[in-house]
PDB file of C-alpha atoms in Angstrom:
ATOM      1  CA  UNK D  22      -1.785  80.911  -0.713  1.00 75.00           C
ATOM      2  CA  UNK D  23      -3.529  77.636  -2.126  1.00 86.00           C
ATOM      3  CA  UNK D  24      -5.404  75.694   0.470  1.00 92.00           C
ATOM      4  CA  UNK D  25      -4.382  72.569   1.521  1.00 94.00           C
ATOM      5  CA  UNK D  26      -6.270  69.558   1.426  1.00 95.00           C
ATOM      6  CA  UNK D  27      -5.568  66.009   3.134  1.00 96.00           C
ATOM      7  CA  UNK D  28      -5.636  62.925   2.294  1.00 96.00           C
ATOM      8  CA  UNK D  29      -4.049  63.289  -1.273  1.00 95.00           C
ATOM      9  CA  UNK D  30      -5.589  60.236  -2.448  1.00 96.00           C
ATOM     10  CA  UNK D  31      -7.801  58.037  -1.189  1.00 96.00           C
ATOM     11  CA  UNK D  32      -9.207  53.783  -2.586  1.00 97.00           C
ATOM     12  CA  UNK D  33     -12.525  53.131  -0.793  1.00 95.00           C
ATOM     13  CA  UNK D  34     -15.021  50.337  -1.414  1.00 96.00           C
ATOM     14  CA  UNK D  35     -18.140  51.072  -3.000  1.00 96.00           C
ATOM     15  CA  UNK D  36     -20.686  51.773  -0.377  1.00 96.00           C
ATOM     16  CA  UNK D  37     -17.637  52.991   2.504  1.00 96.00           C
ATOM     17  CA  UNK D  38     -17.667  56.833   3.623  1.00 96.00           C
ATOM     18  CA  UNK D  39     -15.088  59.031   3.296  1.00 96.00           C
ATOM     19  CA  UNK D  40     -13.696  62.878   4.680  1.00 97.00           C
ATOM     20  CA  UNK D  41     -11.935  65.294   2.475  1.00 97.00           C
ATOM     21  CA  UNK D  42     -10.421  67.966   4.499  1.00 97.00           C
ATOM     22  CA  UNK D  43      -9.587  71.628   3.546  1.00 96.00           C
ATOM     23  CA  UNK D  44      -7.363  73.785   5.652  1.00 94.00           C
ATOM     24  CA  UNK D  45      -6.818  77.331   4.831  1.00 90.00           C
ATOM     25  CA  UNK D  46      -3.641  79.654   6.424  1.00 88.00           C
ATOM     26  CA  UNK D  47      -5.952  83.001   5.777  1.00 83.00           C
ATOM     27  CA  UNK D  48      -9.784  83.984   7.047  1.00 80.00           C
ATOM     28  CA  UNK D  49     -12.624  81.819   5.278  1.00 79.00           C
ATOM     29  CA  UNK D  50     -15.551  84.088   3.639  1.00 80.00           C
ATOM     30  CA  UNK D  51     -16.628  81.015   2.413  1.00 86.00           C
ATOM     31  CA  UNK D  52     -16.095  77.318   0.668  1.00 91.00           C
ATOM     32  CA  UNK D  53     -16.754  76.043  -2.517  1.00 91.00           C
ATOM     33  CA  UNK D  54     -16.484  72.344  -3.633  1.00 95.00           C
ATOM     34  CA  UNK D  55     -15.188  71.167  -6.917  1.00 95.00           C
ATOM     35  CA  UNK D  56     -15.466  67.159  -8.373  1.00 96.00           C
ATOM     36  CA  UNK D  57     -13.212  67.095 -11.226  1.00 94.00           C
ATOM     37  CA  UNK D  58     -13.158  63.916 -13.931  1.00 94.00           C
ATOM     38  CA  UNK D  59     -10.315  62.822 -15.595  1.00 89.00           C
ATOM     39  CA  UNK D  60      -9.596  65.136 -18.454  1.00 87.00           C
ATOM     40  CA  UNK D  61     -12.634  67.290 -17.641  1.00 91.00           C
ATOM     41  CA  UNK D  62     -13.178  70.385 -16.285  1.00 91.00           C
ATOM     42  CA  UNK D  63     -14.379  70.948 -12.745  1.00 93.00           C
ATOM     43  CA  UNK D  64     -18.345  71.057 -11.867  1.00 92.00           C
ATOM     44  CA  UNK D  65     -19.594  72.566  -8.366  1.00 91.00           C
ATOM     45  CA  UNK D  66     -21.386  70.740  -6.341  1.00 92.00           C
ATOM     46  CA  UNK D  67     -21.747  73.178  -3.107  1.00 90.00           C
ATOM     47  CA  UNK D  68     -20.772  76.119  -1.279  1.00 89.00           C
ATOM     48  CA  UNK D  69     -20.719  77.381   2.287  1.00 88.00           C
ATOM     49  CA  UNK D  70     -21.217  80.649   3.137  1.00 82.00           C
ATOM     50  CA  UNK D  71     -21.465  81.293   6.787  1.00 72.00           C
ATOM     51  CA  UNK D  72     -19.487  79.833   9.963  1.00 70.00           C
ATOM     52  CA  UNK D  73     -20.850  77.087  11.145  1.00 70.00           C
ATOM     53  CA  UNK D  74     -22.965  75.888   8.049  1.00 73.00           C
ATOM     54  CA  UNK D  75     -23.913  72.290   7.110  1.00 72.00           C
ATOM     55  CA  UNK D  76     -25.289  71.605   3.436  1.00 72.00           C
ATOM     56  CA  UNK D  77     -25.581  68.670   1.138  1.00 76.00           C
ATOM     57  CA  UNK D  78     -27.434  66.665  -1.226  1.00 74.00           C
ATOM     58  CA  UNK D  79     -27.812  63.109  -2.407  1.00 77.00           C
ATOM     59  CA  UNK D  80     -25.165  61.392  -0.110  1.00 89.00           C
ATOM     60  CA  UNK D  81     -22.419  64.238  -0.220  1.00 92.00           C
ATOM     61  CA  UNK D  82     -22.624  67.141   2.385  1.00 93.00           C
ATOM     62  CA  UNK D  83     -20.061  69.570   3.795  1.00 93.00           C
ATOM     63  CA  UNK D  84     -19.748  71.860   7.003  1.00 92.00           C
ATOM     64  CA  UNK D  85     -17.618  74.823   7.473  1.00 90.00           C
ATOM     65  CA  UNK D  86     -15.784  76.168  10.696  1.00 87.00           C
ATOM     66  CA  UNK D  87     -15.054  79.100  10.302  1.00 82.00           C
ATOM     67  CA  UNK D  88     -13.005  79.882  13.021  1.00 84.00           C
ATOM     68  CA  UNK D  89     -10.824  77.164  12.378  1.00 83.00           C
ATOM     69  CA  UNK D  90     -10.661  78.429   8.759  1.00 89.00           C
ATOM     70  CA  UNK D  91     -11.470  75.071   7.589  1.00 92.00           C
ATOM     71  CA  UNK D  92     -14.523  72.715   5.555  1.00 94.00           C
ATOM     72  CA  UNK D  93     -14.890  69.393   5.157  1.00 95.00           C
ATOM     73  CA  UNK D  94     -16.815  67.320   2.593  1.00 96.00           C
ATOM     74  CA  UNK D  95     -18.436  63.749   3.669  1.00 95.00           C
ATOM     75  CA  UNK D  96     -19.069  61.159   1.213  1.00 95.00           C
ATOM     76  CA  UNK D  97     -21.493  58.235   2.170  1.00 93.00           C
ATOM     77  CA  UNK D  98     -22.174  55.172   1.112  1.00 92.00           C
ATOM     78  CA  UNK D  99     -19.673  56.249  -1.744  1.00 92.00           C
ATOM     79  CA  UNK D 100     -20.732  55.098  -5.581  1.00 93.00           C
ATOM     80  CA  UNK D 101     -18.045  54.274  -8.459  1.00 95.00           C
ATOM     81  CA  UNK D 102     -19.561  57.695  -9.703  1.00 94.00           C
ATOM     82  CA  UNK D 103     -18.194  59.750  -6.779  1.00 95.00           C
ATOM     83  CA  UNK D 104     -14.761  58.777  -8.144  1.00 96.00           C
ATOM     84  CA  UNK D 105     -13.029  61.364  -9.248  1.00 96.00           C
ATOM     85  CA  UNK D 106     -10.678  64.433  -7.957  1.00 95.00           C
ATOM     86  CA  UNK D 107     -12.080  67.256  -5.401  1.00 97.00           C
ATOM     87  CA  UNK D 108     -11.330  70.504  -5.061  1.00 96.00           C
ATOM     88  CA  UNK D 109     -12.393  73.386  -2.452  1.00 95.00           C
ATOM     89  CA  UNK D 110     -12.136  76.832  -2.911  1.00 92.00           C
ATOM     90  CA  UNK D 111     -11.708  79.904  -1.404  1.00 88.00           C
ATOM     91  CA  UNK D 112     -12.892  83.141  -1.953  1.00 82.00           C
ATOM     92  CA  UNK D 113     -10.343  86.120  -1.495  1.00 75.00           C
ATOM     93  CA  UNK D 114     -11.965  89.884  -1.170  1.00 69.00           C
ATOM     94  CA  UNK D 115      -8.340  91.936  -1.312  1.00 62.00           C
ATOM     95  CA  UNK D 116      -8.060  95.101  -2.853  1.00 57.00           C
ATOM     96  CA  UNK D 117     -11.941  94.436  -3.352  1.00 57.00           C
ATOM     97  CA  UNK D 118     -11.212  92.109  -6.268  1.00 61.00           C
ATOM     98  CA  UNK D 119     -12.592  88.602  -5.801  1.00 74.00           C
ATOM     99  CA  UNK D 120     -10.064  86.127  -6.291  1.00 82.00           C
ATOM    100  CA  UNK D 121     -10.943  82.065  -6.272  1.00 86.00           C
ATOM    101  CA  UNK D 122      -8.149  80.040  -5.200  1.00 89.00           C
ATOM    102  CA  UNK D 123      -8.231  76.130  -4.987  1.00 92.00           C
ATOM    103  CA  UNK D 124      -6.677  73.385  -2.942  1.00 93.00           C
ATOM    104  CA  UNK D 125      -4.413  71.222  -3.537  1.00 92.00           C
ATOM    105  CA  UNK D 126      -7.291  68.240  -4.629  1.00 94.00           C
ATOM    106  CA  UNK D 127      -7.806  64.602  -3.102  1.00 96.00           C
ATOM    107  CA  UNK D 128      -8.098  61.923  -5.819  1.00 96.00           C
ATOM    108  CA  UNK D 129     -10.942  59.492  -4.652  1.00 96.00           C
ATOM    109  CA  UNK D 130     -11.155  56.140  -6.392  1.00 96.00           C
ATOM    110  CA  UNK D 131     -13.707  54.044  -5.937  1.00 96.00           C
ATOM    111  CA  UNK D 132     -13.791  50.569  -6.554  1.00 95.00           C
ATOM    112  CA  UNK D 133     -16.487  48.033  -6.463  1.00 93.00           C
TER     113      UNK D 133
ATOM    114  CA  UNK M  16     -28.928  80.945 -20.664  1.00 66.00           C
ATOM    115  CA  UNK M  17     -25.382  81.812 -19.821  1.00 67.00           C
ATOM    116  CA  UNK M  18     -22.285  79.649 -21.101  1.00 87.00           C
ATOM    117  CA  UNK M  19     -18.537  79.859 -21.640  1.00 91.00           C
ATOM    118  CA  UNK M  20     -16.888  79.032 -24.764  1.00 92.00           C
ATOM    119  CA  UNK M  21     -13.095  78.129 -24.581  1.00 94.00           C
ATOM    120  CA  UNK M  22     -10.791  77.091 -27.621  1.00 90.00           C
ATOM    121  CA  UNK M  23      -9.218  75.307 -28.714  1.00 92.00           C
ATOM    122  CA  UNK M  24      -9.787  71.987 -27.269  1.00 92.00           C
ATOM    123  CA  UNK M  25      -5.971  70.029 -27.435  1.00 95.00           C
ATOM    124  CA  UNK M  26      -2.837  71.980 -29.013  1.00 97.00           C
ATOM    125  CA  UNK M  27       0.248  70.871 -29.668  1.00 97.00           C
ATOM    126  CA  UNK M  28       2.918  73.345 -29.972  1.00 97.00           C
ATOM    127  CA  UNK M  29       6.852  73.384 -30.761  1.00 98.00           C
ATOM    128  CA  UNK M  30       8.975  75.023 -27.910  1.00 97.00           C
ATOM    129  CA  UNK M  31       9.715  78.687 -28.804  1.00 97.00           C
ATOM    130  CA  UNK M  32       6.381  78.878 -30.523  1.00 97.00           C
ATOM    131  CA  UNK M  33       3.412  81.699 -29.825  1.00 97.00           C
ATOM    132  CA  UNK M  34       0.452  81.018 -27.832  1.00 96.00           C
ATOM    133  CA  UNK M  35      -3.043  82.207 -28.008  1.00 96.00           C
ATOM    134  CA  UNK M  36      -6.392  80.771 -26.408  1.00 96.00           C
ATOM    135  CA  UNK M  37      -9.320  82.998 -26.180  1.00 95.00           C
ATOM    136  CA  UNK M  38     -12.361  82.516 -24.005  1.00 96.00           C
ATOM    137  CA  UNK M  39     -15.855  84.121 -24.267  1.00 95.00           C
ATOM    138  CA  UNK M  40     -18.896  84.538 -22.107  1.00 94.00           C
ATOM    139  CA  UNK M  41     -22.633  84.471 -23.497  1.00 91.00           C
ATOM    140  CA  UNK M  42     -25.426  85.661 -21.712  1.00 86.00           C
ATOM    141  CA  UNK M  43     -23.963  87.975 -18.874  1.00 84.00           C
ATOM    142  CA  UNK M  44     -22.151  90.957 -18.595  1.00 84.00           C
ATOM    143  CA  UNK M  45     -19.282  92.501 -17.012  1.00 84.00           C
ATOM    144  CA  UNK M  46     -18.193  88.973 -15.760  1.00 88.00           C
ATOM    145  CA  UNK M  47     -15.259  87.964 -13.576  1.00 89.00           C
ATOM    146  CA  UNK M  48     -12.951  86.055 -15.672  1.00 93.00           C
ATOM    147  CA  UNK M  49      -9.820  83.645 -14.556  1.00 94.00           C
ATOM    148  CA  UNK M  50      -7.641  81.421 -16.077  1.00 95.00           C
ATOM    149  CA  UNK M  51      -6.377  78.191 -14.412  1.00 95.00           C
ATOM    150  CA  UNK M  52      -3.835  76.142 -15.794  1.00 95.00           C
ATOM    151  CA  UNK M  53      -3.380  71.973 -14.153  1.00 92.00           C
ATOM    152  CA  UNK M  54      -0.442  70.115 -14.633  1.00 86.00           C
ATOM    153  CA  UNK M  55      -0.473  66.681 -15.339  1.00 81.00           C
ATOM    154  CA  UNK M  56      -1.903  64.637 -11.673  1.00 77.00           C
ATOM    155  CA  UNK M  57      -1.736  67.884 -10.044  1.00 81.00           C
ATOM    156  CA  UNK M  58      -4.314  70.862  -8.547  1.00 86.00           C
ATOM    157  CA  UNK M  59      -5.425  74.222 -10.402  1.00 91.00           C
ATOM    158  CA  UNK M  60      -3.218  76.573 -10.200  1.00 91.00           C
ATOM    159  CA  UNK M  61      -4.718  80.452 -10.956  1.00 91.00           C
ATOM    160  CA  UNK M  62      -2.763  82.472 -13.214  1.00 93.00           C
ATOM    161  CA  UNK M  63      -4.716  84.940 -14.070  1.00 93.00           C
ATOM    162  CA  UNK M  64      -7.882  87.448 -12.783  1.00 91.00           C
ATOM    163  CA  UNK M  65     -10.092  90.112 -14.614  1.00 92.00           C
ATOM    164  CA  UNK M  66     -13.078  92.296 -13.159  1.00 88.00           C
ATOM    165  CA  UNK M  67     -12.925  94.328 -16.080  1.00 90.00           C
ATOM    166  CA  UNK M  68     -12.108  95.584 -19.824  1.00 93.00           C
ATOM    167  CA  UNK M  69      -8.036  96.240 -19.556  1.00 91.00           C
ATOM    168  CA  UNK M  70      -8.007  94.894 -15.492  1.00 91.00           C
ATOM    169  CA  UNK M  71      -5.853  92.013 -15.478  1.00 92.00           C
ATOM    170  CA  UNK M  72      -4.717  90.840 -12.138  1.00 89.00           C
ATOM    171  CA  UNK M  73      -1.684  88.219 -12.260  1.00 88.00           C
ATOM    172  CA  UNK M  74      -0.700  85.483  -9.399  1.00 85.00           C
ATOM    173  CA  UNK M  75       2.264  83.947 -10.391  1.00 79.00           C
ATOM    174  CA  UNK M  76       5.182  85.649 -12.908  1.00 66.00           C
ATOM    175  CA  UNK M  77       5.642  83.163 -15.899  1.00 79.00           C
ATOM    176  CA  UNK M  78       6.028  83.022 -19.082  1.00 88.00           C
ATOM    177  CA  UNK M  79       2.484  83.770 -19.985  1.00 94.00           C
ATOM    178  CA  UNK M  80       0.464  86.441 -20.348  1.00 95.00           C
ATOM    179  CA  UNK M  81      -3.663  87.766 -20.307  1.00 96.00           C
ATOM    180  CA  UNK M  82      -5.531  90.127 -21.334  1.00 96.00           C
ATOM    181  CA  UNK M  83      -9.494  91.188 -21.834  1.00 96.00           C
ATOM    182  CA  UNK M  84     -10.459  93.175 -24.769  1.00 95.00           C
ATOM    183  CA  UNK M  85     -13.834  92.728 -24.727  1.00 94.00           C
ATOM    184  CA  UNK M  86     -15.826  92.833 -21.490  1.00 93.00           C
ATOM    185  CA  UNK M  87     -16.667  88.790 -22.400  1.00 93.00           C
ATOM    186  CA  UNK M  88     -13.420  87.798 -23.821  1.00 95.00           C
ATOM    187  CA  UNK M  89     -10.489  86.758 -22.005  1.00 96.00           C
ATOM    188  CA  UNK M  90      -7.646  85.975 -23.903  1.00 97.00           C
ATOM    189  CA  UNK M  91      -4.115  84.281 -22.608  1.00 96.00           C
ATOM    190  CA  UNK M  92      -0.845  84.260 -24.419  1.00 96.00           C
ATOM    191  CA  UNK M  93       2.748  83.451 -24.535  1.00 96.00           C
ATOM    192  CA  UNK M  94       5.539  84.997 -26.972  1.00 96.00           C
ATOM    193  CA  UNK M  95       7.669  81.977 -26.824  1.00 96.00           C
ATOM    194  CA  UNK M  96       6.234  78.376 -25.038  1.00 96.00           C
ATOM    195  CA  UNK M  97       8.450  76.634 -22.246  1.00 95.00           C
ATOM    196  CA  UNK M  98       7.989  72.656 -22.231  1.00 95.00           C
ATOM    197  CA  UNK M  99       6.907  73.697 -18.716  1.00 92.00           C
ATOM    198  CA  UNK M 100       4.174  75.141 -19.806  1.00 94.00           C
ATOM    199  CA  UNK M 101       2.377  72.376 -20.760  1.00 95.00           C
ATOM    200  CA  UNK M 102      -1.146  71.586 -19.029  1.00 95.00           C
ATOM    201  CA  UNK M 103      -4.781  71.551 -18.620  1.00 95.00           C
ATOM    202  CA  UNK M 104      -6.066  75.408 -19.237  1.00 96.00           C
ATOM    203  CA  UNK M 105      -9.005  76.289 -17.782  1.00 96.00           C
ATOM    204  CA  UNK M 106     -11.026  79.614 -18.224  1.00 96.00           C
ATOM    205  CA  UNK M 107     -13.890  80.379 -15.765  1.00 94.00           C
ATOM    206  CA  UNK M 108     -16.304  83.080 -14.494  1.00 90.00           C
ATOM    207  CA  UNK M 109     -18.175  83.063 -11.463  1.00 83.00           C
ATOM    208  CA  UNK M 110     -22.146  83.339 -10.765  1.00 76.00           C
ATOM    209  CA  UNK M 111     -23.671  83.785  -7.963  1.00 72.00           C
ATOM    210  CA  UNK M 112     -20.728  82.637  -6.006  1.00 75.00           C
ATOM    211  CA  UNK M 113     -20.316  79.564  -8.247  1.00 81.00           C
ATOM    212  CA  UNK M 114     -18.035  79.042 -10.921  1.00 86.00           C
ATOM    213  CA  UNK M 115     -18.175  78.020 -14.117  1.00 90.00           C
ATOM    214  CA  UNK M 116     -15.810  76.522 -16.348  1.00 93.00           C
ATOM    215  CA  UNK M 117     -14.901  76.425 -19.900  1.00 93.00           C
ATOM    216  CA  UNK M 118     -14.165  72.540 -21.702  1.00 93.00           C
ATOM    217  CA  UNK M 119     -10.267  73.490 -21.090  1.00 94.00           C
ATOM    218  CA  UNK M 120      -7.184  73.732 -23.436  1.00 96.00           C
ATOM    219  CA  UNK M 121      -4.925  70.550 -23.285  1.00 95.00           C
ATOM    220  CA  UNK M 122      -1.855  71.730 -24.208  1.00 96.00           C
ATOM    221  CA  UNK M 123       1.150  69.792 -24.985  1.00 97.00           C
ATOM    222  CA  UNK M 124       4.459  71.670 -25.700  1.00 97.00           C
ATOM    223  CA  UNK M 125       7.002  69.496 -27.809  1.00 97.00           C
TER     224      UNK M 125
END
């Protein structure tokens, strides 16, 4: 089952924050996040590995609850580059294959 | 250095017509391939998953189909094209718990 993320669009400001939210039905191993450009293909930008952890870099970080089976990503002070669409993934272990699922995506437009 | 090679870039194919876009890994062996396709505005759907030479694992029943040769080559077909298959097609592999993703396939069914 995908993920599901909320909002499914979002207009900020440049320079206001923003929360993407990912919210999984099955148990987390971990959390990958995806920006995606128009007509491009997806680039990472982190992953989460353990309940609990925080990470980021330049102004975008991300936690992970794990017993909530959901991450979230925080954008600050947002820039006209952050614009784009964002994905998290999950990684599934069953049958000891490793399957990567996404979410559903938030579109985040910035404008100046 | 390792990269992923996926072609062709745009297609545009006539309804009832074959399908066939083949992906490759350099640099790395015994990869775990996937295939994504995105429809227009909307999120990546996975179609397909291989952790091996002849192991294909597939998530939704369609019209399409996959299959891995080669231990770096990933191929994905269709016999006859839908106008609902149309999309973004996306090959990846995954590294160290991060993915990597081919250019993508935009293909337009007509």
């Amino acid at each position: 089952q995908q993920p599901v993320q909320s909002p499914q669009a979002v207009i900020l400001r440049e320079g206001e924050d923003a929360v993407i939210n990912c919210s999984s039905s099955k148990a987390l191993y971990s959390v990958h996040w995806y920006r995606q450009k128009h007509g491009e293909a997806p680039v990472f930008l982190m992953i989460l590995l353990k309940g609990g952890e925080q990470k980021g870099h330049d102004k975008i970080s991300a936690s992970f609850n794990e017993k909530k089976q959901q991450s979230s990503l925080y954008l600050t002070a947002s820039q006209l580059s952050y614009s784009g669409t964002y994905f998290c993934g999950t990684e599934d272990y069953s049958f000891g294959n490793e399957k990567l699922t996404f979410g559903t995506g938030t579109r985040l437009t910035i404008i100046p | 250095s390792q990269t992923i090679h996926q072609w062709p870039a745009t297609l545009v194919q006539p309804v009832g017509s074959p399908l066939s876009l083949e992906c490759t890994v350099e640099g790395t062996s015994n990869p775990n391939l996937y295939w994504y396709r995105q429809a227009a505005g909307r999120g990546l759907q996975l179609l397909f998953y291989s952790v091996g030479i002849g192991q294909i694992s597939s998530e939704v029943p369609q019209n399409l189909s996959a299959s891995r040769p080669q231990d770096r080559q990933f191929i994905l077909s269709s016999k006859k094209l839908l106008l609902s298959d149309s999309g973004f097609y996306l090959c990846a592999w995954i590294r160290n718990t991060e993915a990597f993703f081919g250019q993508g396939t935009r293909l337009t069914v007509v």
